[in-house]
Amino acid sequence: MSENDPSREAAATAALERIEPGMTIGLGSGRAVWRTMELARERWPEGPSVRAAFASDRTAELGRQLGFAAIELNGERVLDVAIDGADEVDGDLGLVKGGGAALLREKLVVYAAERFVVVAEARKRVERLGQSFPLPVEVVRFGWPGTRRRVLDLVPEAELRTVDGVPLVTDEGHHLLDCKLPAEGDLHELAAAIKATVGVVEHGLFLGVADEVLLGRPDGTVEELRRGS
Ligand code: 5RP
C-alpha cells in the first residue's frame, strides 16, 4: 500500500470519479496513480471491471495484484481516459514528468487516450515549469555523453540519473538526464529543440496535453484545473 498523504488521498479520490466500469483506461506511474488504483480496488472488491494499459512495469505488477485486466496499445485502441501523476504543474496545465523514470511509456499512454487527467498534490503547482524539479530527458545509452553535450547547448545543467552510483536504466532500456530548465524563454520551443537532439528519445515536458488537473490539498479539498477555462 502507498503511504497515506492527505493531499494525495484527496486527488486520488477525485481521480477515481473519472473511472467508470467498462472503460478502457491508461494508468501512468507514481504514488498518486497507485493510490487511485488501490481506491478502485476498494470500490470494486471483485476487481475493477476496467481494462488498463500500464505505463511502467511497477504499475503493471500492482495492476495484476489488484485485478485489473491488462491490455496492450495496438495502435488502434483508443483509451477512454489516461490517469497519471506529475512532478510539476503550471497554470496552463503544462507538466514536468519523469521523476519515477517512466516518462516515455507515460507519454505513449497519454497519446493513446481521448482524455488525460492528472492526479497530483497541490504543492506541485508552480509558476514556471522547472522551478522546483529538474526536467528528465530520456536518452539512448549508446554514446550518451555526446548526447549530454548536445543537450547542454539547450539547458544549463544535465546530470545522468544514477541509483546507488549506477546509471539508471528505464523500462525501455535507456538512461535519463535530469536537466535544469532555464528560468526564461519559450518552453514549447525548448521542448521541440530537445526532442530534435540526436540521441534523445523523449523528454518529460507534457505541454498542451492534459485536459484536467486534480490538485489535492492537505485539508482534503481538491482544486480542479481544466483546459480552456
Ligand atoms: C513517473 C512520473 C510520476 O507520475 C511523477 O513522478 C509523480 O509521481 P508521484 O505521484 O509518486 O509523486 O512522472 O515517471
PDB file of C-alpha atoms in Angstrom, residues 69-194:
ATOM      1  CA  ALA A  69      -7.324  -6.620 -16.859  1.00  0.00           C
ATOM      2  CA  ALA A  70      -4.161  -5.689 -18.769  1.00  0.00           C
ATOM      3  CA  ILE A  71      -4.216  -4.602 -22.414  1.00  0.00           C
ATOM      4  CA  GLU A  72      -1.518  -3.617 -24.907  1.00  0.00           C
ATOM      5  CA  LEU A  73      -1.532  -0.468 -27.006  1.00  0.00           C
ATOM      6  CA  ASN A  74      -2.074  -1.790 -30.517  1.00  0.00           C
ATOM      7  CA  GLY A  75      -2.180   1.459 -32.470  1.00  0.00           C
ATOM      8  CA  GLU A  76      -5.934   1.254 -32.969  1.00  0.00           C
ATOM      9  CA  ARG A  77      -7.281   1.133 -29.474  1.00  0.00           C
ATOM     10  CA  VAL A  78      -8.328   4.486 -28.021  1.00  0.00           C
ATOM     11  CA  LEU A  79      -8.249   4.692 -24.260  1.00  0.00           C
ATOM     12  CA  ASP A  80     -11.234   6.458 -22.700  1.00  0.00           C
ATOM     13  CA  VAL A  81      -9.003   8.240 -20.241  1.00  0.00           C
ATOM     14  CA  ALA A  82      -5.376   8.246 -19.110  1.00  0.00           C
ATOM     15  CA  ILE A  83      -4.705   8.953 -15.445  1.00  0.00           C
ATOM     16  CA  ASP A  84      -1.208   9.908 -14.396  1.00  0.00           C
ATOM     17  CA  GLY A  85       0.746  11.906 -11.850  1.00  0.00           C
ATOM     18  CA  ALA A  86       3.159  14.799 -12.329  1.00  0.00           C
ATOM     19  CA  ASP A  87       6.207  16.324 -10.703  1.00  0.00           C
ATOM     20  CA  GLU A  88       5.230  19.907 -11.548  1.00  0.00           C
ATOM     21  CA  VAL A  89       2.067  21.540 -12.896  1.00  0.00           C
ATOM     22  CA  ASP A  90       1.751  25.093 -14.220  1.00  0.00           C
ATOM     23  CA  GLY A  91      -1.292  27.308 -14.737  1.00  0.00           C
ATOM     24  CA  ASP A  92      -1.640  26.254 -18.407  1.00  0.00           C
ATOM     25  CA  LEU A  93      -1.828  22.580 -17.369  1.00  0.00           C
ATOM     26  CA  GLY A  94       1.741  22.094 -18.558  1.00  0.00           C
ATOM     27  CA  LEU A  95       3.614  19.352 -16.729  1.00  0.00           C
ATOM     28  CA  VAL A  96       7.052  18.111 -15.870  1.00  0.00           C
ATOM     29  CA  LYS A  97       7.007  14.332 -15.555  1.00  0.00           C
ATOM     30  CA  GLY A  98       9.519  11.537 -15.272  1.00  0.00           C
ATOM     31  CA  GLY A  99      10.542  11.653 -11.620  1.00  0.00           C
ATOM     32  CA  GLY A 100       9.662   7.974 -11.499  1.00  0.00           C
ATOM     33  CA  ALA A 101      11.642   7.279 -14.694  1.00  0.00           C
ATOM     34  CA  ALA A 102       8.581   6.231 -16.713  1.00  0.00           C
ATOM     35  CA  LEU A 103       8.055   9.323 -18.880  1.00  0.00           C
ATOM     36  CA  LEU A 104       8.435   7.593 -22.257  1.00  0.00           C
ATOM     37  CA  ARG A 105       5.757   4.973 -21.760  1.00  0.00           C
ATOM     38  CA  GLU A 106       3.648   7.544 -19.915  1.00  0.00           C
ATOM     39  CA  LYS A 107       3.685   9.820 -22.953  1.00  0.00           C
ATOM     40  CA  LEU A 108       2.742   6.909 -25.215  1.00  0.00           C
ATOM     41  CA  VAL A 109      -0.188   6.044 -22.959  1.00  0.00           C
ATOM     42  CA  VAL A 110      -1.348   9.672 -22.807  1.00  0.00           C
ATOM     43  CA  TYR A 111      -1.214   9.998 -26.599  1.00  0.00           C
ATOM     44  CA  ALA A 112      -3.380   6.882 -26.928  1.00  0.00           C
ATOM     45  CA  ALA A 113      -6.121   8.405 -24.776  1.00  0.00           C
ATOM     46  CA  GLU A 114      -9.095  10.590 -25.523  1.00  0.00           C
ATOM     47  CA  ARG A 115      -8.683  12.443 -22.236  1.00  0.00           C
ATOM     48  CA  PHE A 116      -5.750  12.958 -19.905  1.00  0.00           C
ATOM     49  CA  VAL A 117      -6.465  13.529 -16.216  1.00  0.00           C
ATOM     50  CA  VAL A 118      -3.571  14.449 -13.925  1.00  0.00           C
ATOM     51  CA  VAL A 119      -3.686  13.430 -10.273  1.00  0.00           C
ATOM     52  CA  ALA A 120      -1.266  15.314  -8.023  1.00  0.00           C
ATOM     53  CA  GLU A 121      -0.719  17.168  -4.787  1.00  0.00           C
ATOM     54  CA  ALA A 122      -1.313  20.929  -4.726  1.00  0.00           C
ATOM     55  CA  ARG A 123       2.305  21.511  -3.658  1.00  0.00           C
ATOM     56  CA  LYS A 124       3.344  20.534  -7.190  1.00  0.00           C
ATOM     57  CA  ARG A 125       1.735  23.652  -8.657  1.00  0.00           C
ATOM     58  CA  VAL A 126       4.439  26.075  -9.867  1.00  0.00           C
ATOM     59  CA  GLU A 127       4.547  29.443 -11.604  1.00  0.00           C
ATOM     60  CA  ARG A 128       7.057  28.202 -14.157  1.00  0.00           C
ATOM     61  CA  LEU A 129       7.960  24.628 -15.010  1.00  0.00           C
ATOM     62  CA  GLY A 130      11.417  23.685 -13.841  1.00  0.00           C
ATOM     63  CA  GLN A 131      11.449  25.939 -10.810  1.00  0.00           C
ATOM     64  CA  SER A 132      11.412  23.103  -8.275  1.00  0.00           C
ATOM     65  CA  PHE A 133      12.099  19.924 -10.229  1.00  0.00           C
ATOM     66  CA  PRO A 134      14.597  19.012 -12.961  1.00  0.00           C
ATOM     67  CA  LEU A 135      13.345  18.003 -16.399  1.00  0.00           C
ATOM     68  CA  PRO A 136      14.085  14.319 -17.097  1.00  0.00           C
ATOM     69  CA  VAL A 137      15.271  13.645 -20.639  1.00  0.00           C
ATOM     70  CA  GLU A 138      15.422  10.025 -21.799  1.00  0.00           C
ATOM     71  CA  VAL A 139      18.451   9.252 -23.975  1.00  0.00           C
ATOM     72  CA  VAL A 140      19.785   6.129 -25.649  1.00  0.00           C
ATOM     73  CA  ARG A 141      22.620   4.523 -23.726  1.00  0.00           C
ATOM     74  CA  PHE A 142      24.972   4.342 -26.703  1.00  0.00           C
ATOM     75  CA  GLY A 143      27.082   7.490 -26.816  1.00  0.00           C
ATOM     76  CA  TRP A 144      25.110   9.174 -24.028  1.00  0.00           C
ATOM     77  CA  PRO A 145      27.965  11.548 -23.028  1.00  0.00           C
ATOM     78  CA  GLY A 146      27.817  13.068 -26.538  1.00  0.00           C
ATOM     79  CA  THR A 147      24.034  13.396 -26.280  1.00  0.00           C
ATOM     80  CA  ARG A 148      24.517  15.120 -22.927  1.00  0.00           C
ATOM     81  CA  ARG A 149      26.936  17.592 -24.554  1.00  0.00           C
ATOM     82  CA  ARG A 150      24.347  18.414 -27.214  1.00  0.00           C
ATOM     83  CA  VAL A 151      21.592  18.781 -24.596  1.00  0.00           C
ATOM     84  CA  LEU A 152      23.865  21.173 -22.678  1.00  0.00           C
ATOM     85  CA  ASP A 153      23.682  23.531 -25.675  1.00  0.00           C
ATOM     86  CA  LEU A 154      19.994  23.934 -24.726  1.00  0.00           C
ATOM     87  CA  VAL A 155      19.869  23.780 -20.918  1.00  0.00           C
ATOM     88  CA  PRO A 156      22.288  24.936 -18.197  1.00  0.00           C
ATOM     89  CA  GLU A 157      22.660  21.562 -16.447  1.00  0.00           C
ATOM     90  CA  ALA A 158      22.132  17.915 -17.409  1.00  0.00           C
ATOM     91  CA  GLU A 159      23.073  15.201 -14.915  1.00  0.00           C
ATOM     92  CA  LEU A 160      22.963  11.480 -15.577  1.00  0.00           C
ATOM     93  CA  ARG A 161      20.491   9.912 -13.129  1.00  0.00           C
ATOM     94  CA  THR A 162      22.065   7.190 -11.011  1.00  0.00           C
ATOM     95  CA  VAL A 163      20.767   4.830  -8.353  1.00  0.00           C
ATOM     96  CA  ASP A 164      23.326   3.742  -5.746  1.00  0.00           C
ATOM     97  CA  GLY A 165      26.036   5.091  -8.014  1.00  0.00           C
ATOM     98  CA  VAL A 166      24.880   3.072 -11.031  1.00  0.00           C
ATOM     99  CA  PRO A 167      23.317   4.773 -14.094  1.00  0.00           C
ATOM    100  CA  LEU A 168      19.554   4.233 -14.043  1.00  0.00           C
ATOM    101  CA  VAL A 169      18.126   2.182 -16.908  1.00  0.00           C
ATOM    102  CA  THR A 170      14.468   2.833 -17.759  1.00  0.00           C
ATOM    103  CA  ASP A 171      11.835   0.193 -18.538  1.00  0.00           C
ATOM    104  CA  GLU A 172      12.657   0.827 -22.221  1.00  0.00           C
ATOM    105  CA  GLY A 173      16.401   0.380 -21.664  1.00  0.00           C
ATOM    106  CA  HIS A 174      17.576   3.992 -21.781  1.00  0.00           C
ATOM    107  CA  HIS A 175      19.365   6.446 -19.475  1.00  0.00           C
ATOM    108  CA  LEU A 176      17.917   9.661 -18.045  1.00  0.00           C
ATOM    109  CA  LEU A 177      19.485  13.109 -17.898  1.00  0.00           C
ATOM    110  CA  ASP A 178      17.986  15.332 -15.208  1.00  0.00           C
ATOM    111  CA  CYS A 179      18.148  18.832 -16.690  1.00  0.00           C
ATOM    112  CA  LYS A 180      17.807  22.265 -15.177  1.00  0.00           C
ATOM    113  CA  LEU A 181      15.331  24.312 -17.169  1.00  0.00           C
ATOM    114  CA  PRO A 182      16.195  27.940 -17.973  1.00  0.00           C
ATOM    115  CA  ALA A 183      14.239  30.491 -15.934  1.00  0.00           C
ATOM    116  CA  GLU A 184      13.132  32.336 -19.079  1.00  0.00           C
ATOM    117  CA  GLY A 185      12.271  31.552 -22.684  1.00  0.00           C
ATOM    118  CA  ASP A 186       9.610  29.648 -24.595  1.00  0.00           C
ATOM    119  CA  LEU A 187       9.242  26.114 -23.236  1.00  0.00           C
ATOM    120  CA  HIS A 188       7.448  24.863 -26.377  1.00  0.00           C
ATOM    121  CA  GLU A 189      10.482  25.853 -28.450  1.00  0.00           C
ATOM    122  CA  LEU A 190      12.837  24.306 -25.936  1.00  0.00           C
ATOM    123  CA  ALA A 191      10.813  21.073 -25.891  1.00  0.00           C
ATOM    124  CA  ALA A 192      10.992  20.860 -29.682  1.00  0.00           C
ATOM    125  CA  ALA A 193      14.750  21.505 -29.674  1.00  0.00           C
ATOM    126  CA  ILE A 194      15.402  18.846 -27.016  1.00  0.00           C
TER     127      ILE A 194
END
